[in-house]
Amino acid sequence: MTNNAIEVRDLVRRFGSFTAVDHISFHIERGEVFGFLGPNGAGKTTTIKVLIGILAPTSGTCRVLGLDVLRDTARLKQSVGYMSQKFSLYEDLTAQENLDFFGSVYGLSRLALGSAIDHALARFELERFRQVQASELPTGARQRLALACAILHDPGVLFLDEPTSGMDPASRRKFWELIHVLAGQGKTVLVTTHYLDEAEYCNRLCLISQARIIAEGTPEHVRSLAKGGALNIACAPLGKCLSALLTRPDLGETSIYGGSLRLVTDDPDRARAALPGLLTQAGTSLESVTPDRPTLEDVFVQLVRASNA
């Protein structure tokens, strides 16, 4: 018996002449936190909607917990939890009323529902918000409530579509801790995000751009795909230095990084040799150049550029 909770093979989803998902394949093991990362419009949400039975695939096969998304739609919807970025809660209902509604939709009996709601409110630190309308909840509490609604029926697989959007850093970290607690209890989690730093919280991930997967593996493996390296450049004045480097796109991609500049380049030695003359000619002062490890964001930018070339 396969240990895969999700299997996607050569999935295509078109809307008329527009291809939203273009021949993608991946698998997710049971109990794994799998990140689906990419910019808005890359095909992440469309893939999730196929996997939970909202959209039918144009072609390809998808199985979730052994269920075919086309043939077993009714059973599938009772076996998964879904937290949508755009619609998760009823704004005019209280926290308890939202949980009550979603539990009823998932078919929980009245006896089981009452116990499940009490447990969810305690588990996600929402007891003090029990009678507060969803529209009045702080962002972190809203997202925890949406997650509570998604797992009230104890699904085996959770689909979380950009669940931390709009959260402050502390709330985002706390939310990811909750995700890993659920994974530790055996739940499989597919989470989409455009925050590339959140990839570090995933066991494995895939990067998707323009409807195609451009990299897949552990965060460490994906990071290893970087070509060249990065240079942190301490110089002054910062704005003038940036303008000078932007005239040399052949050296790499430059951005402001705190109080210095960061240059991601395919050829660090060549770039480093060119910097003194370039910045001196621009009338700026070069203080230091130090090598740095490419980030996942650096890798993503490189891979997207390569895929579009």
mmCIF file of C-alpha atoms in Angstrom:
data_model
loop_
_atom_site.group_PDB
_atom_site.id
_atom_site.type_symbol
_atom_site.label_atom_id
_atom_site.label_comp_id
_atom_site.label_asym_id
_atom_site.label_seq_id
_atom_site.Cartn_x
_atom_site.Cartn_y
_atom_site.Cartn_z
ATOM 1 C CA MET A 1 0.000 0.000 0.000
ATOM 2 C CA THR A 2 1.358 3.392 -0.978
ATOM 3 C CA ASN A 3 2.295 5.847 1.751
ATOM 4 C CA ASN A 4 1.206 8.741 -0.429
ATOM 5 C CA ALA A 5 -1.759 10.774 0.752
ATOM 6 C CA ILE A 6 -1.849 12.774 -2.498
ATOM 7 C CA GLU A 7 -0.795 11.692 -5.980
ATOM 8 C CA VAL A 8 -0.934 14.051 -8.960
ATOM 9 C CA ARG A 9 0.067 12.796 -12.398
ATOM 10 C CA ASP A 10 0.297 15.004 -15.479
ATOM 11 C CA LEU A 11 -2.481 17.316 -14.293
ATOM 12 C CA VAL A 12 -3.804 19.872 -16.770
ATOM 13 C CA ARG A 13 -6.588 22.353 -16.117
ATOM 14 C CA ARG A 14 -7.689 24.763 -18.819
ATOM 15 C CA PHE A 15 -10.269 27.515 -18.853
ATOM 16 C CA GLY A 16 -11.060 27.915 -22.531
ATOM 17 C CA SER A 17 -7.774 28.735 -24.240
ATOM 18 C CA PHE A 18 -6.065 29.636 -20.939
ATOM 19 C CA THR A 19 -3.976 26.935 -19.268
ATOM 20 C CA ALA A 20 -4.033 27.448 -15.486
ATOM 21 C CA VAL A 21 -2.202 24.201 -14.648
ATOM 22 C CA ASP A 22 0.161 22.764 -17.227
ATOM 23 C CA HIS A 23 1.143 19.068 -16.942
ATOM 24 C CA ILE A 24 2.246 19.014 -13.310
ATOM 25 C CA SER A 25 3.057 15.904 -11.274
ATOM 26 C CA PHE A 26 3.913 15.497 -7.586
ATOM 27 C CA HIS A 27 3.125 13.357 -4.566
ATOM 28 C CA ILE A 28 2.754 14.056 -0.857
ATOM 29 C CA GLU A 29 3.384 11.447 1.809
ATOM 30 C CA ARG A 30 1.057 10.902 4.748
ATOM 31 C CA GLY A 31 1.867 13.199 7.666
ATOM 32 C CA GLU A 32 3.944 15.529 5.498
ATOM 33 C CA VAL A 33 3.809 19.340 5.381
ATOM 34 C CA PHE A 34 4.135 20.142 1.694
ATOM 35 C CA GLY A 35 4.582 23.701 0.458
ATOM 36 C CA PHE A 36 3.191 24.849 -2.878
ATOM 37 C CA LEU A 37 4.994 28.127 -3.507
ATOM 38 C CA GLY A 38 4.738 30.705 -6.229
ATOM 39 C CA PRO A 39 3.376 34.114 -7.167
ATOM 40 C CA ASN A 40 -0.311 34.927 -7.452
ATOM 41 C CA GLY A 41 -1.765 33.475 -10.639
ATOM 42 C CA ALA A 42 0.778 30.645 -10.865
ATOM 43 C CA GLY A 43 -1.849 27.890 -10.584
ATOM 44 C CA LYS A 44 -1.703 27.048 -6.871
ATOM 45 C CA THR A 45 -5.359 27.646 -6.011
ATOM 46 C CA THR A 46 -6.590 25.962 -9.186
ATOM 47 C CA THR A 47 -4.622 22.835 -8.273
ATOM 48 C CA ILE A 48 -6.177 22.756 -4.812
ATOM 49 C CA LYS A 49 -9.680 23.160 -6.246
ATOM 50 C CA VAL A 50 -9.070 20.146 -8.462
ATOM 51 C CA LEU A 51 -7.764 18.104 -5.531
ATOM 52 C CA ILE A 52 -10.832 18.802 -3.374
ATOM 53 C CA GLY A 53 -13.291 18.121 -6.167
ATOM 54 C CA ILE A 54 -14.484 21.659 -6.894
ATOM 55 C CA LEU A 55 -12.961 21.662 -10.388
ATOM 56 C CA ALA A 56 -12.579 18.711 -12.728
ATOM 57 C CA PRO A 57 -9.187 18.193 -14.328
ATOM 58 C CA THR A 58 -8.978 18.765 -18.066
ATOM 59 C CA SER A 59 -6.623 15.791 -18.184
ATOM 60 C CA GLY A 60 -4.364 13.818 -15.884
ATOM 61 C CA THR A 61 -5.149 11.840 -12.730
ATOM 62 C CA CYS A 62 -5.335 12.916 -9.089
ATOM 63 C CA ARG A 63 -5.881 10.769 -6.016
ATOM 64 C CA VAL A 64 -6.329 11.961 -2.437
ATOM 65 C CA LEU A 65 -6.303 9.325 0.340
ATOM 66 C CA GLY A 66 -6.731 6.742 -2.405
ATOM 67 C CA LEU A 67 -9.858 8.468 -3.752
ATOM 68 C CA ASP A 68 -10.078 9.508 -7.385
ATOM 69 C CA VAL A 69 -11.061 13.188 -7.556
ATOM 70 C CA LEU A 70 -13.437 12.533 -10.457
ATOM 71 C CA ARG A 71 -15.124 9.295 -9.376
ATOM 72 C CA ASP A 72 -15.168 9.692 -5.589
ATOM 73 C CA THR A 73 -16.094 13.365 -5.193
ATOM 74 C CA ALA A 74 -18.684 12.924 -2.438
ATOM 75 C CA ARG A 75 -16.417 10.765 -0.243
ATOM 76 C CA LEU A 76 -13.480 13.040 -0.987
ATOM 77 C CA LYS A 77 -15.222 16.157 0.333
ATOM 78 C CA GLN A 78 -15.914 14.416 3.643
ATOM 79 C CA SER A 79 -12.290 13.275 3.958
ATOM 80 C CA VAL A 80 -10.453 16.585 3.495
ATOM 81 C CA GLY A 81 -10.393 19.997 5.117
ATOM 82 C CA TYR A 82 -10.083 23.205 3.114
ATOM 83 C CA MET A 83 -9.150 26.660 4.315
ATOM 84 C CA SER A 84 -9.550 29.239 1.588
ATOM 85 C CA GLN A 85 -7.761 32.569 1.573
ATOM 86 C CA LYS A 86 -10.719 34.476 0.127
ATOM 87 C CA PHE A 87 -13.620 32.768 1.843
ATOM 88 C CA SER A 88 -13.358 30.848 5.063
ATOM 89 C CA LEU A 89 -15.802 32.374 7.536
ATOM 90 C CA TYR A 90 -19.237 33.963 7.701
ATOM 91 C CA GLU A 91 -18.551 37.489 8.878
ATOM 92 C CA ASP A 92 -21.881 38.031 10.657
ATOM 93 C CA LEU A 93 -21.676 34.785 12.656
ATOM 94 C CA THR A 94 -19.819 34.374 15.939
ATOM 95 C CA ALA A 95 -16.873 32.017 16.324
ATOM 96 C CA GLN A 96 -19.133 29.357 17.844
ATOM 97 C CA GLU A 97 -21.793 29.828 15.149
ATOM 98 C CA ASN A 98 -19.206 29.437 12.393
ATOM 99 C CA LEU A 99 -17.962 26.211 13.951
ATOM 100 C CA ASP A 100 -21.522 24.995 14.387
ATOM 101 C CA PHE A 101 -22.324 25.685 10.727
ATOM 102 C CA PHE A 102 -19.235 24.020 9.298
ATOM 103 C CA GLY A 103 -19.598 21.026 11.610
ATOM 104 C CA SER A 104 -23.194 20.559 10.400
ATOM 105 C CA VAL A 105 -22.074 20.804 6.757
ATOM 106 C CA TYR A 106 -19.541 18.047 7.407
ATOM 107 C CA GLY A 107 -22.271 15.861 8.881
ATOM 108 C CA LEU A 108 -21.316 15.796 12.567
ATOM 109 C CA SER A 109 -24.132 14.756 14.904
ATOM 110 C CA ARG A 110 -25.371 17.312 17.438
ATOM 111 C CA LEU A 111 -23.760 15.367 20.276
ATOM 112 C CA ALA A 112 -20.404 15.068 18.499
ATOM 113 C CA LEU A 113 -20.567 18.657 17.289
ATOM 114 C CA GLY A 114 -20.873 20.204 20.744
ATOM 115 C CA SER A 115 -17.844 18.327 22.010
ATOM 116 C CA ALA A 116 -15.848 19.094 18.831
ATOM 117 C CA ILE A 117 -16.584 22.822 19.106
ATOM 118 C CA ASP A 118 -15.514 23.001 22.760
ATOM 119 C CA HIS A 119 -12.322 21.130 21.924
ATOM 120 C CA ALA A 120 -11.559 23.377 18.916
ATOM 121 C CA LEU A 121 -12.096 26.601 20.864
ATOM 122 C CA ALA A 122 -9.718 25.412 23.570
ATOM 123 C CA ARG A 123 -7.162 23.925 21.189
ATOM 124 C CA PHE A 124 -6.825 27.088 19.092
ATOM 125 C CA GLU A 125 -7.044 29.510 22.037
ATOM 126 C CA LEU A 126 -10.387 30.914 20.887
ATOM 127 C CA GLU A 127 -12.525 30.412 23.987
ATOM 128 C CA ARG A 128 -12.588 34.142 24.798
ATOM 129 C CA PHE A 129 -13.815 34.822 21.255
ATOM 130 C CA ARG A 130 -16.656 32.273 21.419
ATOM 131 C CA GLN A 131 -19.411 34.901 21.126
ATOM 132 C CA VAL A 132 -17.476 37.419 19.011
ATOM 133 C CA GLN A 133 -18.498 37.927 15.397
ATOM 134 C CA ALA A 134 -15.918 36.827 12.842
ATOM 135 C CA SER A 135 -15.770 40.357 11.408
ATOM 136 C CA GLU A 136 -14.578 41.648 14.798
ATOM 137 C CA LEU A 137 -11.797 39.103 15.352
ATOM 138 C CA PRO A 138 -8.091 40.034 15.151
ATOM 139 C CA THR A 139 -6.425 38.631 12.020
ATOM 140 C CA GLY A 140 -4.542 35.906 13.891
ATOM 141 C CA ALA A 141 -7.690 34.737 15.681
ATOM 142 C CA ARG A 142 -9.663 34.785 12.404
ATOM 143 C CA GLN A 143 -7.119 32.507 10.754
ATOM 144 C CA ARG A 144 -7.064 30.137 13.719
ATOM 145 C CA LEU A 145 -10.857 29.992 13.626
ATOM 146 C CA ALA A 146 -10.797 29.239 9.897
ATOM 147 C CA LEU A 147 -8.334 26.413 10.560
ATOM 148 C CA ALA A 148 -10.531 25.103 13.376
ATOM 149 C CA CYS A 149 -13.520 25.031 11.006
ATOM 150 C CA ALA A 150 -11.470 23.140 8.414
ATOM 151 C CA ILE A 151 -10.461 20.326 10.795
ATOM 152 C CA LEU A 152 -13.621 20.068 12.908
ATOM 153 C CA HIS A 153 -14.583 16.794 11.184
ATOM 154 C CA ASP A 154 -11.073 15.334 11.695
ATOM 155 C CA PRO A 155 -10.007 15.062 8.028
ATOM 156 C CA GLY A 156 -6.943 13.120 6.947
ATOM 157 C CA VAL A 157 -5.716 15.826 4.573
ATOM 158 C CA LEU A 158 -5.732 19.605 5.002
ATOM 159 C CA PHE A 159 -5.547 22.074 2.125
ATOM 160 C CA LEU A 160 -4.549 25.540 3.304
ATOM 161 C CA ASP A 161 -4.612 28.218 0.618
ATOM 162 C CA GLU A 162 -2.341 31.121 1.634
ATOM 163 C CA PRO A 163 -3.492 30.786 5.266
ATOM 164 C CA THR A 164 -1.074 33.367 6.710
ATOM 165 C CA SER A 165 -1.890 36.175 4.293
ATOM 166 C CA GLY A 166 -2.194 39.449 6.207
ATOM 167 C CA MET A 167 -0.770 38.072 9.451
ATOM 168 C CA ASP A 168 1.958 39.772 11.448
ATOM 169 C CA PRO A 169 5.229 37.790 11.826
ATOM 170 C CA ALA A 170 4.465 36.545 15.347
ATOM 171 C CA SER A 171 1.008 35.290 14.332
ATOM 172 C CA ARG A 172 2.449 33.630 11.228
ATOM 173 C CA ARG A 173 4.976 31.710 13.316
ATOM 174 C CA LYS A 174 2.305 30.625 15.789
ATOM 175 C CA PHE A 175 0.089 29.459 12.934
ATOM 176 C CA TRP A 176 2.897 27.350 11.482
ATOM 177 C CA GLU A 177 3.439 25.786 14.890
ATOM 178 C CA LEU A 178 -0.222 24.705 14.813
ATOM 179 C CA ILE A 179 0.264 23.223 11.341
ATOM 180 C CA HIS A 180 3.167 21.105 12.542
ATOM 181 C CA VAL A 181 1.234 19.947 15.592
ATOM 182 C CA LEU A 182 -1.498 18.699 13.247
ATOM 183 C CA ALA A 183 1.081 17.006 11.000
ATOM 184 C CA GLY A 184 2.588 15.361 14.071
ATOM 185 C CA GLN A 185 -0.840 13.852 14.732
ATOM 186 C CA GLY A 186 -0.774 12.228 11.296
ATOM 187 C CA LYS A 187 -2.555 14.785 9.149
ATOM 188 C CA THR A 188 -1.180 15.569 5.706
ATOM 189 C CA VAL A 189 -0.974 19.276 4.938
ATOM 190 C CA LEU A 190 -0.683 20.976 1.562
ATOM 191 C CA VAL A 191 -0.168 24.689 2.077
ATOM 192 C CA THR A 192 0.148 27.352 -0.608
ATOM 193 C CA THR A 193 1.958 30.607 -0.029
ATOM 194 C CA HIS A 194 3.767 33.369 -1.871
ATOM 195 C CA TYR A 195 5.943 34.026 1.205
ATOM 196 C CA LEU A 196 9.113 32.218 0.197
ATOM 197 C CA ASP A 197 10.549 32.413 3.711
ATOM 198 C CA GLU A 198 7.714 30.113 4.820
ATOM 199 C CA ALA A 199 9.215 27.333 2.713
ATOM 200 C CA GLU A 200 11.600 26.681 5.589
ATOM 201 C CA TYR A 201 8.639 25.404 7.626
ATOM 202 C CA CYS A 202 7.845 22.689 5.048
ATOM 203 C CA ASN A 203 9.185 19.129 4.896
ATOM 204 C CA ARG A 204 9.166 19.362 1.110
ATOM 205 C CA LEU A 205 8.008 21.935 -1.380
ATOM 206 C CA CYS A 206 7.575 22.686 -5.026
ATOM 207 C CA LEU A 207 8.007 26.006 -6.761
ATOM 208 C CA ILE A 208 5.450 26.790 -9.444
ATOM 209 C CA SER A 209 5.565 29.561 -12.019
ATOM 210 C CA GLN A 210 3.245 30.194 -14.960
ATOM 211 C CA ALA A 211 1.322 26.969 -14.325
ATOM 212 C CA ARG A 212 4.414 24.714 -14.296
ATOM 213 C CA ILE A 213 6.529 23.213 -11.526
ATOM 214 C CA ILE A 214 10.071 24.545 -11.823
ATOM 215 C CA ALA A 215 11.632 22.860 -8.768
ATOM 216 C CA GLU A 216 10.706 20.277 -6.128
ATOM 217 C CA GLY A 217 12.337 18.799 -3.046
ATOM 218 C CA THR A 218 13.354 19.677 0.485
ATOM 219 C CA PRO A 219 14.136 23.346 1.182
ATOM 220 C CA GLU A 220 17.822 22.426 1.324
ATOM 221 C CA HIS A 221 17.681 20.661 -2.042
ATOM 222 C CA VAL A 222 15.874 23.541 -3.738
ATOM 223 C CA ARG A 223 18.390 25.989 -2.308
ATOM 224 C CA SER A 224 21.197 23.866 -3.745
ATOM 225 C CA LEU A 225 19.858 24.537 -7.249
ATOM 226 C CA ALA A 226 21.162 28.100 -7.100
ATOM 227 C CA LYS A 227 23.727 29.037 -9.699
ATOM 228 C CA GLY A 228 26.556 31.312 -8.616
ATOM 229 C CA GLY A 229 25.975 33.031 -5.306
ATOM 230 C CA ALA A 230 25.143 36.271 -3.571
ATOM 231 C CA LEU A 231 27.229 39.247 -2.482
ATOM 232 C CA ASN A 232 26.397 41.657 0.332
ATOM 233 C CA ILE A 233 27.783 45.064 -0.582
ATOM 234 C CA ALA A 234 28.356 47.769 2.038
ATOM 235 C CA CYS A 235 28.594 51.094 0.223
ATOM 236 C CA ALA A 236 27.483 54.722 0.377
ATOM 237 C CA PRO A 237 25.383 56.557 -0.530
ATOM 238 C CA LEU A 238 23.070 53.589 -0.895
ATOM 239 C CA GLY A 239 20.694 55.026 -3.486
ATOM 240 C CA LYS A 240 23.493 56.170 -5.766
ATOM 241 C CA CYS A 241 25.242 52.801 -5.487
ATOM 242 C CA LEU A 242 22.019 51.014 -6.379
ATOM 243 C CA SER A 243 21.571 53.206 -9.456
ATOM 244 C CA ALA A 244 25.103 52.372 -10.579
ATOM 245 C CA LEU A 245 24.598 48.633 -10.198
ATOM 246 C CA LEU A 246 21.268 48.745 -12.002
ATOM 247 C CA THR A 247 23.157 49.957 -15.088
ATOM 248 C CA ARG A 248 24.946 46.577 -15.122
ATOM 249 C CA PRO A 249 22.224 43.904 -15.219
ATOM 250 C CA ASP A 250 24.815 41.552 -16.718
ATOM 251 C CA LEU A 251 26.412 41.314 -13.258
ATOM 252 C CA GLY A 252 23.222 40.009 -11.657
ATOM 253 C CA GLU A 253 20.137 41.207 -9.812
ATOM 254 C CA THR A 254 20.634 43.938 -7.199
ATOM 255 C CA SER A 255 18.289 44.890 -4.379
ATOM 256 C CA ILE A 256 18.421 46.835 -1.121
ATOM 257 C CA TYR A 257 19.065 44.503 1.805
ATOM 258 C CA GLY A 258 18.808 46.346 5.122
ATOM 259 C CA GLY A 259 21.509 49.024 5.105
ATOM 260 C CA SER A 260 23.463 47.453 2.256
ATOM 261 C CA LEU A 261 22.961 46.059 -1.231
ATOM 262 C CA ARG A 262 22.553 42.424 -2.200
ATOM 263 C CA LEU A 263 23.710 41.204 -5.597
ATOM 264 C CA VAL A 264 22.582 37.757 -6.760
ATOM 265 C CA THR A 265 24.891 36.705 -9.550
ATOM 266 C CA ASP A 266 25.777 33.705 -11.704
ATOM 267 C CA ASP A 267 29.454 34.663 -11.494
ATOM 268 C CA PRO A 268 30.442 36.061 -8.052
ATOM 269 C CA ASP A 269 34.141 36.411 -8.945
ATOM 270 C CA ARG A 270 33.423 38.453 -12.059
ATOM 271 C CA ALA A 271 30.923 40.646 -10.219
ATOM 272 C CA ARG A 272 33.250 41.206 -7.305
ATOM 273 C CA ALA A 273 36.077 42.263 -9.617
ATOM 274 C CA ALA A 274 33.830 44.762 -11.416
ATOM 275 C CA LEU A 275 32.432 46.468 -8.303
ATOM 276 C CA PRO A 276 35.331 48.773 -7.291
ATOM 277 C CA GLY A 277 35.659 50.385 -10.715
ATOM 278 C CA LEU A 278 31.914 50.657 -11.237
ATOM 279 C CA LEU A 279 31.221 52.318 -7.888
ATOM 280 C CA THR A 280 34.279 54.575 -8.037
ATOM 281 C CA GLN A 281 33.220 55.802 -11.468
ATOM 282 C CA ALA A 282 29.782 56.552 -10.022
ATOM 283 C CA GLY A 283 31.374 58.688 -7.290
ATOM 284 C CA THR A 284 30.413 56.357 -4.447
ATOM 285 C CA SER A 285 32.328 54.627 -1.662
ATOM 286 C CA LEU A 286 32.722 50.851 -1.507
ATOM 287 C CA GLU A 287 33.298 49.689 2.074
ATOM 288 C CA SER A 288 33.157 45.887 1.859
ATOM 289 C CA VAL A 289 31.941 42.939 -0.195
ATOM 290 C CA THR A 290 31.081 39.682 1.568
ATOM 291 C CA PRO A 291 29.782 36.436 0.061
ATOM 292 C CA ASP A 292 26.418 35.112 1.220
ATOM 293 C CA ARG A 293 24.410 31.956 0.763
ATOM 294 C CA PRO A 294 21.593 32.224 -1.806
ATOM 295 C CA THR A 295 18.118 32.262 -0.256
ATOM 296 C CA LEU A 296 15.104 30.383 -1.555
ATOM 297 C CA GLU A 297 13.877 33.682 -2.959
ATOM 298 C CA ASP A 298 17.154 34.055 -4.867
ATOM 299 C CA VAL A 299 16.754 30.540 -6.267
ATOM 300 C CA PHE A 300 13.148 31.194 -7.242
ATOM 301 C CA VAL A 301 14.070 34.377 -9.128
ATOM 302 C CA GLN A 302 16.854 32.538 -10.972
ATOM 303 C CA LEU A 303 14.618 29.611 -11.889
ATOM 304 C CA VAL A 304 11.771 31.835 -13.074
ATOM 305 C CA ARG A 305 14.190 33.845 -15.219
ATOM 306 C CA ALA A 306 15.619 30.644 -16.694
ATOM 307 C CA SER A 307 12.161 29.184 -17.419
ATOM 308 C CA ASN A 308 11.108 32.349 -19.219
ATOM 309 C CA ALA A 309 14.302 32.601 -21.300
#
